[in-house]
Coordinates of C-alpha atoms and ligand atoms in Angstrom, one line a residue:
X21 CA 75.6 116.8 -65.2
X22 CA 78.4 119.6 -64.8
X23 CA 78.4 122.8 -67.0
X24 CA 80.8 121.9 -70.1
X25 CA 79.6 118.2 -70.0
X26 CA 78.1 116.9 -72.8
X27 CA 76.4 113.7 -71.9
X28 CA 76.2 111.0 -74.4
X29 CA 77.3 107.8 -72.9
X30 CA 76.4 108.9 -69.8
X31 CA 73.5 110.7 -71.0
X32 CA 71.0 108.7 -68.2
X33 CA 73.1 107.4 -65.9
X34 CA 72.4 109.1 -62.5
X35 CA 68.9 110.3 -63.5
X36 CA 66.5 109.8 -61.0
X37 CA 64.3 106.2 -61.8
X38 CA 66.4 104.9 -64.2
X39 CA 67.4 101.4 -63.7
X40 CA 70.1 99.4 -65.0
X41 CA 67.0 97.2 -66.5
X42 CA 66.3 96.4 -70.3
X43 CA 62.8 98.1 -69.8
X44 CA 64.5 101.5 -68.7
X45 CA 66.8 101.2 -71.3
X46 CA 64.3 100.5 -73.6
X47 CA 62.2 103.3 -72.3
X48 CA 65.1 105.2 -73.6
X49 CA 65.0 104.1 -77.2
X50 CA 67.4 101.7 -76.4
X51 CA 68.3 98.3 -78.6
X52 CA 66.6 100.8 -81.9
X53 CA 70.3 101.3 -83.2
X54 CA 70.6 97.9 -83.2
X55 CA 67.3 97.4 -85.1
X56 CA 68.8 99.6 -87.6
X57 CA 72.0 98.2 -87.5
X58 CA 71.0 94.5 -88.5
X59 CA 68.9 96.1 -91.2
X60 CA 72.2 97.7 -92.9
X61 CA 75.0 95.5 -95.0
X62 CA 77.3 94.4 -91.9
X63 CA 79.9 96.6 -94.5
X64 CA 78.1 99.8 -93.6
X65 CA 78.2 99.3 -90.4
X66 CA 82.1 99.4 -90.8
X67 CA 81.6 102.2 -93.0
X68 CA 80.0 104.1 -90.5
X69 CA 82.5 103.8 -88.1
X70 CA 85.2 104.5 -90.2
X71 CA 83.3 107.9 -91.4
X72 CA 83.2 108.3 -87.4
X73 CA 86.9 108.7 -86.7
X74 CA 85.9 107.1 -83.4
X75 CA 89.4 106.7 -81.5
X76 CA 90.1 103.4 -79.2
X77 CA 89.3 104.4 -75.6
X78 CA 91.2 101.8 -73.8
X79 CA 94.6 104.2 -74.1
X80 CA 96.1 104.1 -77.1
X81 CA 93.7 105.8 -79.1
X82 CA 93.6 103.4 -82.3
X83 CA 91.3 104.6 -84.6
X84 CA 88.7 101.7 -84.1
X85 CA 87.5 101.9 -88.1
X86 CA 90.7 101.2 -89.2
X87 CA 91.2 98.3 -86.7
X88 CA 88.1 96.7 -87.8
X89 CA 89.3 97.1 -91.7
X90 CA 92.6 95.4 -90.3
X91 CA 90.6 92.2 -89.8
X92 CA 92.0 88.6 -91.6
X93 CA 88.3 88.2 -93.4
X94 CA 90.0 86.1 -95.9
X95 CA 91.8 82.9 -93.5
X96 CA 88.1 81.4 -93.3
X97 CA 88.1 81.0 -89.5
X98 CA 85.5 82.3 -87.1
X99 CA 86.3 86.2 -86.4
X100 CA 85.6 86.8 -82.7
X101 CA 84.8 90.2 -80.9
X102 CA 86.3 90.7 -77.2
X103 CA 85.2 93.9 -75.2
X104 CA 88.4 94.8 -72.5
X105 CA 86.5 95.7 -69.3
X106 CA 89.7 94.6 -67.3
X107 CA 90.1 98.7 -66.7
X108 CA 92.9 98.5 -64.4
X109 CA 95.1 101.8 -65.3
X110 CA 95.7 103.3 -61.8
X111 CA 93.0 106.6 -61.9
X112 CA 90.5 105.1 -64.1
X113 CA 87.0 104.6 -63.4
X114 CA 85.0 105.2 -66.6
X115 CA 84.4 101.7 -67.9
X116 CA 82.9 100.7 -64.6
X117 CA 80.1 103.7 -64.8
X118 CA 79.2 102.6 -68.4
X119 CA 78.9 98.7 -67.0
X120 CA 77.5 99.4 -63.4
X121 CA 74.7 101.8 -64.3
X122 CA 73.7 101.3 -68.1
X123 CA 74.8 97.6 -69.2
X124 CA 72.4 97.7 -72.3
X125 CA 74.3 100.2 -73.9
X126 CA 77.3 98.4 -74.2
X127 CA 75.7 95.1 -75.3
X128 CA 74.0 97.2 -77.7
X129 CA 77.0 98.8 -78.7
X130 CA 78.9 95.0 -79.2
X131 CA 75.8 93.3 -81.0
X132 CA 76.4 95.8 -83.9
X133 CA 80.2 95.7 -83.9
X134 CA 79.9 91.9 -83.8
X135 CA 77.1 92.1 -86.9
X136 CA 79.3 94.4 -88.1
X137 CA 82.5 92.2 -88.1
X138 CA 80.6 89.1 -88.8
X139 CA 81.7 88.0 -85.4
X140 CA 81.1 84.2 -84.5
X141 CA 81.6 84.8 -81.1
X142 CA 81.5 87.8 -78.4
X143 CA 83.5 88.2 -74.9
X144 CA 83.6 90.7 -72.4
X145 CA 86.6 89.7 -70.5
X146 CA 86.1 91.8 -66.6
X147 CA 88.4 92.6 -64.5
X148 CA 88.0 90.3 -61.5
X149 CA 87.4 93.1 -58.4
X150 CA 84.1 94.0 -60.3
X151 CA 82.0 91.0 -59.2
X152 CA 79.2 92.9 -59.2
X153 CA 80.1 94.4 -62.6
X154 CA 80.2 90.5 -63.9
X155 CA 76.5 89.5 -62.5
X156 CA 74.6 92.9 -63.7
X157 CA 76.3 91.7 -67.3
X158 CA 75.1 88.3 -67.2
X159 CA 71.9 89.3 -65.9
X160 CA 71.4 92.0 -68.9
X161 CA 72.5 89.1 -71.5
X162 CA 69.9 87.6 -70.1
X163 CA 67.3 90.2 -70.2
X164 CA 68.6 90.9 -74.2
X165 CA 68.6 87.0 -75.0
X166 CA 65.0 86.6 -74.0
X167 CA 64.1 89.7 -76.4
X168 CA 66.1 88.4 -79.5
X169 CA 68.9 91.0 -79.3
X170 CA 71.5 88.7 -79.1
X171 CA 71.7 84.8 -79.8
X172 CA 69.7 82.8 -82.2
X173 CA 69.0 84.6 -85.6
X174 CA 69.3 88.3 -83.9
X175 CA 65.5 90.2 -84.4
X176 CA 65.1 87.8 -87.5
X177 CA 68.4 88.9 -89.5
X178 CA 69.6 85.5 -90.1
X179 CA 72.5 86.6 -88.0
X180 CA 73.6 84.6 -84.9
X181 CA 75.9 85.3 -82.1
X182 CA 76.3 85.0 -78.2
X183 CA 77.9 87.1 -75.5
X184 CA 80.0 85.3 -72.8
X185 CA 81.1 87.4 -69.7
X186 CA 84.5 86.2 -68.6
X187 CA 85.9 86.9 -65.1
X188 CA 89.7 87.9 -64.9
X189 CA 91.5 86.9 -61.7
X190 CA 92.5 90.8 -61.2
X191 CA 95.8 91.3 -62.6
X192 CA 96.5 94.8 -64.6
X193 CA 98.5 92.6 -67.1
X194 CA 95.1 90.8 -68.5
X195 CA 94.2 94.5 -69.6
X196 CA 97.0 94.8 -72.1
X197 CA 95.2 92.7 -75.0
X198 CA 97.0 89.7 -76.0
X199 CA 97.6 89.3 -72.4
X200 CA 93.6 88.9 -72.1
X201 CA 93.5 86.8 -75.5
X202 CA 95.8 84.2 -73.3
X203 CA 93.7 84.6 -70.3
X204 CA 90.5 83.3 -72.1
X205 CA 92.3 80.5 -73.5
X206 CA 92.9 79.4 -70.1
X207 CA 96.6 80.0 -69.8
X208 CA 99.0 82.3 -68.1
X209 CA 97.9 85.9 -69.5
X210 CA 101.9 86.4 -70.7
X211 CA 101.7 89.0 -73.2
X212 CA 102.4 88.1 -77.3
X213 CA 104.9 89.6 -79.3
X214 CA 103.1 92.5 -81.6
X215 CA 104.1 93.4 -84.7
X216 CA 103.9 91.3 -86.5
X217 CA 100.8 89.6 -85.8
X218 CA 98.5 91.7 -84.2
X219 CA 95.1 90.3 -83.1
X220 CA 93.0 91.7 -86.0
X221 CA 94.9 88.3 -87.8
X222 CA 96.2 86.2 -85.2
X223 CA 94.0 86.5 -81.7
X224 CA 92.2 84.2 -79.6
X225 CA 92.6 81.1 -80.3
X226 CA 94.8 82.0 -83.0
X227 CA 91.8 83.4 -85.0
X228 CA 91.1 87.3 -86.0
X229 CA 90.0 89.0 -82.9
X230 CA 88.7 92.2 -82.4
X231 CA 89.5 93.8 -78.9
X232 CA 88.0 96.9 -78.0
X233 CA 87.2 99.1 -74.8
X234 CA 84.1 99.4 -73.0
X235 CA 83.6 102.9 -73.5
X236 CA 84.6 102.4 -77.1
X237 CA 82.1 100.0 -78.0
X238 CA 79.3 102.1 -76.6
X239 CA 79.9 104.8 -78.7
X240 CA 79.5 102.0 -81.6
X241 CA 75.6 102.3 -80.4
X242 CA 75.9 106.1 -80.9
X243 CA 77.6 106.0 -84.6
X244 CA 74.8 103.9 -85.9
X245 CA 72.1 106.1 -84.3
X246 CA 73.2 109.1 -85.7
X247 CA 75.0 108.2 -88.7
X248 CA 79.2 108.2 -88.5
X249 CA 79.0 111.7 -90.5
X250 CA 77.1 113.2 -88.1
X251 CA 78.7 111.6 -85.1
X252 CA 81.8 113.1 -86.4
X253 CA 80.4 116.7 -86.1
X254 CA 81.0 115.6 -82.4
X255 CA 84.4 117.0 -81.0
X256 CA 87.0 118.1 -84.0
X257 CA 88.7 116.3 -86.7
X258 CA 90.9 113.5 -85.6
X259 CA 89.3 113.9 -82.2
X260 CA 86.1 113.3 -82.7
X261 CA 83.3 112.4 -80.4
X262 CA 83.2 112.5 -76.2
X263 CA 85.5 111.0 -73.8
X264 CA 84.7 110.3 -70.6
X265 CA 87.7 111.6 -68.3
X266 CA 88.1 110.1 -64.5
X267 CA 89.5 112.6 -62.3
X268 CA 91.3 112.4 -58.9
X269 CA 93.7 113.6 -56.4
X270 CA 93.5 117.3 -55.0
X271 CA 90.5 118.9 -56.3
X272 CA 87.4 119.9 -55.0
X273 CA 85.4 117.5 -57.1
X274 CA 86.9 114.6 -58.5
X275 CA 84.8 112.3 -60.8
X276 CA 83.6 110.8 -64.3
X277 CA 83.3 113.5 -66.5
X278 CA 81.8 113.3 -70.1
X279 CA 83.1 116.4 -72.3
X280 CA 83.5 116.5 -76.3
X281 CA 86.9 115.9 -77.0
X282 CA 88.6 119.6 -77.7
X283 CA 86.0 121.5 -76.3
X284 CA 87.9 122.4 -73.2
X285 CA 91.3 122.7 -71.8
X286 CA 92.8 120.5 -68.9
X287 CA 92.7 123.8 -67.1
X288 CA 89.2 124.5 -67.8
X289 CA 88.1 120.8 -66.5
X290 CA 90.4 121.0 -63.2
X291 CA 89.3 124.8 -62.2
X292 CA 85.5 125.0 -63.5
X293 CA 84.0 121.4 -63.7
X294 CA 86.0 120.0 -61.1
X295 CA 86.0 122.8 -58.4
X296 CA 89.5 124.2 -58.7
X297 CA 92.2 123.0 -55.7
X298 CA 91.6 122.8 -52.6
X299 CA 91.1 125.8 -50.3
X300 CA 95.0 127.8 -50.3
X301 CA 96.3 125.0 -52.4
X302 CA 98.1 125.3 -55.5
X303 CA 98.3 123.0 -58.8
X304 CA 102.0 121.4 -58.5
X305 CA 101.3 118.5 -61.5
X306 CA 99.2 116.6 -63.1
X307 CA 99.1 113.0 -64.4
X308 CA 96.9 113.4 -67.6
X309 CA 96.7 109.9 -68.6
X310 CA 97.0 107.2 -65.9
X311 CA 100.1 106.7 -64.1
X312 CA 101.2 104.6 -67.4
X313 CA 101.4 108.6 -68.7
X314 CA 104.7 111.0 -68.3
X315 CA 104.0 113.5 -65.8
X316 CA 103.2 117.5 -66.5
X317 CA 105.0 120.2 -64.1
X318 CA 101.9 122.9 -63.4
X319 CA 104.7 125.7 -64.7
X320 CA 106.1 123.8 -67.7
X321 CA 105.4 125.6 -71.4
X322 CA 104.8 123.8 -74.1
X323 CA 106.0 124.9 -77.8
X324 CA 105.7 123.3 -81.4
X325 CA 103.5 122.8 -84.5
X326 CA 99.8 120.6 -84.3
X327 CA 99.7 117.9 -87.0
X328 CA 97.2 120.4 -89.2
X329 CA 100.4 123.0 -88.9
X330 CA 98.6 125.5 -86.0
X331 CA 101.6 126.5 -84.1
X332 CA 101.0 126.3 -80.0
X333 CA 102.6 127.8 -77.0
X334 CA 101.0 126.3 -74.2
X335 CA 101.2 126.4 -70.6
X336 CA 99.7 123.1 -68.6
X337 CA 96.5 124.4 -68.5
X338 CA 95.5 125.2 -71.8
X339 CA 96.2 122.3 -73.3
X340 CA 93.3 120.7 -75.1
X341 CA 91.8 117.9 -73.8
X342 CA 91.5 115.4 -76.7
X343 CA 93.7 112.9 -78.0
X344 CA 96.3 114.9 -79.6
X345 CA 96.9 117.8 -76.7
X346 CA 98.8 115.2 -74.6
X347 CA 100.4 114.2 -77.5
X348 CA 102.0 117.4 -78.5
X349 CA 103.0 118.1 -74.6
X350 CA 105.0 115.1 -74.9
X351 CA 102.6 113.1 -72.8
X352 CA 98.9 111.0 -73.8
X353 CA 95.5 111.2 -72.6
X354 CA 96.0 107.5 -72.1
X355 CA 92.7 106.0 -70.7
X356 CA 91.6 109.3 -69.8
X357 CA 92.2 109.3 -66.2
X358 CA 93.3 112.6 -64.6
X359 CA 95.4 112.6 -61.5
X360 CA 95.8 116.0 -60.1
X361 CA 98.8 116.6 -57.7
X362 CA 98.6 119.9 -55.2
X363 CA 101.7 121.6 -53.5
X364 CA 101.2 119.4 -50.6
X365 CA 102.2 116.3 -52.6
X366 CA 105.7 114.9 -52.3
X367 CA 106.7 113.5 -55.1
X368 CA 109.0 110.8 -54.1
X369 CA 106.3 109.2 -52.2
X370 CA 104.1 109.7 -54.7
X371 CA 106.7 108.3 -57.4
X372 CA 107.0 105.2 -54.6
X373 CA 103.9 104.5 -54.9
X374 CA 103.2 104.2 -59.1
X375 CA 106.3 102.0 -58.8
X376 CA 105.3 99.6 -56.0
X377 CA 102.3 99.4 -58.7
X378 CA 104.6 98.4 -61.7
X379 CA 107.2 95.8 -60.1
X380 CA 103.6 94.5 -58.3
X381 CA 101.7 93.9 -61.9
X382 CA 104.9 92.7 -64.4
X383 CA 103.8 89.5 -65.5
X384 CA 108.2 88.6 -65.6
X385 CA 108.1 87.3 -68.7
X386 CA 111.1 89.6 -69.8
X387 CA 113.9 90.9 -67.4
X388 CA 114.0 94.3 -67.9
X389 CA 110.6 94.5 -66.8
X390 CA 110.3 91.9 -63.9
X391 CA 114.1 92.6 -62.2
X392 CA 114.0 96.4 -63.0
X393 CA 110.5 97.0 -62.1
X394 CA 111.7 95.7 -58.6
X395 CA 114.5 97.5 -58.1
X396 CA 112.8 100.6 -59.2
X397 CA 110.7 100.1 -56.4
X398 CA 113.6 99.3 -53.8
X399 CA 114.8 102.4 -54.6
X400 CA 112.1 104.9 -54.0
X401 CA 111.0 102.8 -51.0
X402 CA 114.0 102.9 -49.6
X403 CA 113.6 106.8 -50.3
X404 CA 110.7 107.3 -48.5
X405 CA 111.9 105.2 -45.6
X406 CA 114.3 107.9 -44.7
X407 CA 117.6 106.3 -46.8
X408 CA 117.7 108.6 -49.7
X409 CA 121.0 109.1 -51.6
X410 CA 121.7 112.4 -53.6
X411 CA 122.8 109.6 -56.5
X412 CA 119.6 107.8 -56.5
X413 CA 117.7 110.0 -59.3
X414 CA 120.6 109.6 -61.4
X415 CA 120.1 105.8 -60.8
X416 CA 116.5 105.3 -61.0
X417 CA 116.8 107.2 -64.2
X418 CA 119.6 104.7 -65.6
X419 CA 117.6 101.8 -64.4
X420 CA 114.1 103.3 -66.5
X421 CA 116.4 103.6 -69.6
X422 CA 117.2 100.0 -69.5
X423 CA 113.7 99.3 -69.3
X424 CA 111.9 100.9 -72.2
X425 CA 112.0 99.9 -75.7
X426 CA 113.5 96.3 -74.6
X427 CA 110.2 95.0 -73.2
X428 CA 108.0 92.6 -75.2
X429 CA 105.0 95.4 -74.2
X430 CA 104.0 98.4 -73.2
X431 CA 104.1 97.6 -69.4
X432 CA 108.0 98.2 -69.8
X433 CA 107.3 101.9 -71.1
X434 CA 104.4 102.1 -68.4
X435 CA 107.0 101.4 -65.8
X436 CA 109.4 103.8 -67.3
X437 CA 108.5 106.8 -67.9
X438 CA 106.6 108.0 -65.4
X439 CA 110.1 107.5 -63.2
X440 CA 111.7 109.0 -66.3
X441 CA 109.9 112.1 -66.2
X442 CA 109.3 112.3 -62.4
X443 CA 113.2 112.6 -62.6
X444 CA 113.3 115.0 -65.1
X445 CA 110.9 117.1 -63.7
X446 CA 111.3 117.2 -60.4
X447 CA 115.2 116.2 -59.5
X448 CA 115.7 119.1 -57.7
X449 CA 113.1 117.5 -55.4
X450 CA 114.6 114.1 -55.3
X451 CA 118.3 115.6 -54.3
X452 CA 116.9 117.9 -51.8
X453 CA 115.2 114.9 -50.2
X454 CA 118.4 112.7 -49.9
X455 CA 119.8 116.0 -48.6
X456 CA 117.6 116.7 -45.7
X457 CA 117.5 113.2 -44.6
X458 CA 121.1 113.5 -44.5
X459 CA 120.9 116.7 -42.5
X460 CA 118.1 115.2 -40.2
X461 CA 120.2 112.2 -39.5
X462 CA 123.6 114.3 -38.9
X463 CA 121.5 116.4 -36.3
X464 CA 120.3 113.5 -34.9
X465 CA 123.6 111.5 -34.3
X466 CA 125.0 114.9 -33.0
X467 CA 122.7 114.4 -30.5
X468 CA 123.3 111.2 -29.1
X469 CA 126.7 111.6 -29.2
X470 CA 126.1 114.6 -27.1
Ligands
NAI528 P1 98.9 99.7 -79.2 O1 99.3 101.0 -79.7 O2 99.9 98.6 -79.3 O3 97.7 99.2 -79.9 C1 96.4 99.8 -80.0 C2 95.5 98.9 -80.7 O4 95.6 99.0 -82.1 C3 95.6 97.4 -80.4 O5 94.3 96.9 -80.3 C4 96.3 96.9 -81.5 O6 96.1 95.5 -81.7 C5 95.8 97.7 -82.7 N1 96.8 97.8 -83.7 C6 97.9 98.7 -83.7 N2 98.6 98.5 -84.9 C7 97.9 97.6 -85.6 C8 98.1 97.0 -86.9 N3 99.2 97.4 -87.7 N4 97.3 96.1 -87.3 C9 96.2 95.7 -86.6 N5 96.0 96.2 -85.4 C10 96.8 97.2 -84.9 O7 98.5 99.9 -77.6 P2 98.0 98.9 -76.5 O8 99.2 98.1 -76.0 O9 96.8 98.1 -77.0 O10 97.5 99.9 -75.4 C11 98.4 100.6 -74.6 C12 97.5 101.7 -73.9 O11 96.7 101.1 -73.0 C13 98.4 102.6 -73.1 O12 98.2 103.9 -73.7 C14 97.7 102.7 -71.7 O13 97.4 104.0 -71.3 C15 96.5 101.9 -71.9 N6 96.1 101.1 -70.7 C16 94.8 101.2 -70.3 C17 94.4 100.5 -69.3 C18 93.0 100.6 -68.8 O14 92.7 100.2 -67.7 N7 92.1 101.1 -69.6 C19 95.3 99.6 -68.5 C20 96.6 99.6 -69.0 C21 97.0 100.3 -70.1
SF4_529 FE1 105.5 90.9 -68.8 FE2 106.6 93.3 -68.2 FE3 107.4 91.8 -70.3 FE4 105.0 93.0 -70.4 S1 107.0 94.0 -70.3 S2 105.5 90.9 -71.0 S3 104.5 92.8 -68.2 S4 107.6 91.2 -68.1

């Protein structure tokens, strides 16, 4: 563990002699929250989370309380509970940790949120690259089965429910939820229209569904243990708990970090926990939430009021990393995934690059999306191939604008604005690229003529 970490979720991953196994886990006090859980009203449970303030850790940051509350408990048909372990958000490597090295504590974590929510039946949909991921789940269900913590009238409760591990076929659009919903029900994972119906009323199978992250769910596990009150002691109002942050690019360490949310700065994380930049290298920008997240210039300042009134003037560096820091610098902590950019980096490529990503993953369900995704991406690699026009920021800029707001979801805003803010950021770059090819290719055809 770093200095500044404070290990909950990850608390024994990486410790020497502890297996992924339900005996280590159990060696742990693992599967006792869950013995207290299914001793509690399944409304406490909710409770308890609610009191938490625990936020969504997928991206969005959804309170999950509240998402829980949001459930249709009154249509009568089976409620069902779906974990997203489809992590696909270019930098993020969190979820894979939690499922690779400590399974228990996420089944733990979905066998009280399924009590909970009275769930009928439990999913965790994986992303399909994770193969292993998928056979150390199905080998820990099996482990937990055999000991009563999930199936038939769970540790003599009365309550029953099963957990079935279903492979995705590795596309990033089975991450965004109602894509996933579609993918279980065997069909093309096209995402649905939300509002009005999210899947808290209408989800799989046209039932209420409750989908919620990996790393969410396991802090489920933690709530109960210590009591949502108390968990909430954890990080600061509104941002309350851990999160783990995955970061990489140009530092001296990159990694999985676990930190309470607030208690440092993106600055503090890059230059102590992670090592600082590498040797004579200098921050140029950061990515703070995924590459679905608007990029941060290293010398930008950042001005404004916080929700509880604090004014802020921030430099990149000091801004908080929680939920709401992002936020108020115009950006997210999306999915928590940290990609750090040094001088050396040239932006277009790298722009190129989260682009060929985006026209690569649109499911082309709606056009903005599927032809301007694509022609995003012929632009900037047509950049990088040594054709760059001094007009072309102006035009991948037009082109994101036609994108956002008229997608049916959020891959159109993924695709957007990280070219949207790329440009605005950085257009000197972009021009002064399209001018030195020009002045490379003059010099050159100077000298052939000669
Ligand atoms: P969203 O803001 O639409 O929804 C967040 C959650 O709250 C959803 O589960 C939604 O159903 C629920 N919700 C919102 N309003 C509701 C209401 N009125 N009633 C009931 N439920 C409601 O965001 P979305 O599309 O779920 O997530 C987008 C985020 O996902 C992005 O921030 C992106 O960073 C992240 N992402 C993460 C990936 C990963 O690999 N972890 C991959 C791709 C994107
Ligand atoms: Fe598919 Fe893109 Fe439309 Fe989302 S925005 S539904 S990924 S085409």
């Amino acid at each position: 563990m770093a200095a500044g970490e404070n290990r909950i979720l990850l608390k024994n991953v990486d410790q020497p002699g502890y297996g992924r196994d339900i005996d280590s886990y159990i060696s742990k006090g693992g599967y006792e929250a869950l013995k207290k859980a299914v001793g509690m009203k399944p409304e406490e449970i909710c409770s308890e989370v609610m009191d938490s303030g625990v936020r969504g850790r997928g991206g969005a940051g959804f309170p999950a309380g509240m998402k829980w509350k949001f459930l249709d408990r009154k249509s009568g048909k089976p409620i069902y509970l779906v974990c997203n372990a489809d992590e696909s958000e270019p930098g993020t490597f969190k979820d894979r940790q939690l499922i690779y090295k400590d399974p228990h504590q996420l089944i733990e974590g979905m066998m009280i949120a399924a009590y909970g929510t009275q769930t009928a039946l439990s999913f965790i949909y994986i992303r399909g690259e994770m193969y292993d991921g998928a056979r150390i789940l199905e080998e820990a269900i099996e482990e937990a089965r055999a000991k009563n913590f999930l199936g038939d009238d769970i540790l003599g409760s009365g309550y029953s429910c099963d957990l079935i591990v279903h492979r995705g076929a590795g596309a990033y659009i089975c991450g965004e939820e109602t894509g996933l919903i579609e993918s279980i029900e065997g069909k093309r994972p096209y995402p649905r229209i939300k509002p009005p119906y999210f899947p808290a009323v209408l989800g799989l199978y046209m039932c209420p569904t409750i989908v919620n992250n990996v790393e969410t769910l396991c802090h489920v596990k933690h709530v109960i243990e210590r009591g949502g009150k108390e968990y909430a002691k954890l990080g600061k109002p509104g941002n309350t708990g851990t999160r783990i942050w995955s970061v990489s690019g140009h530092v001296q360490k990159p990694g999985y970090y676990e930190v309470e949310c607030g208690a440092m700065t993106y600055g503090e994380l890059i230059n102590e926990v992670c090592g600082g930049m590498r040797p004579g290298r200098k921050l140029k920008a950061i990515i703070p939430g995924g590459s679905s997240s608007k990029v941060l210039r290293a010398d930008e300042r950042f001005q404004g009021k916080l929700k509880d009134g604090t004014e802020f003037d921030w430099g990149v560096e000091d801004i908080p990393l929680d939920f709401d820091g992002p936020m108020a610098a115009g950006t997210m902590s999306g999915s928590g995934a940290i990609i750090v950019m040094d001088d050396s980096t040239d932006i277009v490529a790298a722009l190129a690059n989260i682009n060929a990503f985006y026209a690569h993953e649109s499911c082309g369900q709606c056009t903005p999306c599927r032809e301007g995704s694509l022609w995003l991406k012929k632009v900037t690699a047509r950049m990088v191939a040594g054709e760059a026009r001094e007009e072309d920021a102006d035009l991948l800029k037009s082109i994101a604008d036609q994108i956002e707001g008229r997608t049916i979801c959020a891959h159109g805003e993924a695709t957007a604005w990280p070219v949207q803010s790329f440009i605005l950021k950085f257009r000197d770059e972009f021009i002064d690229y399209a001018r030195k090819q020009a002045a490379e290719r003059k010099a050159k055809d100077s000298k052939t003529a000669a």
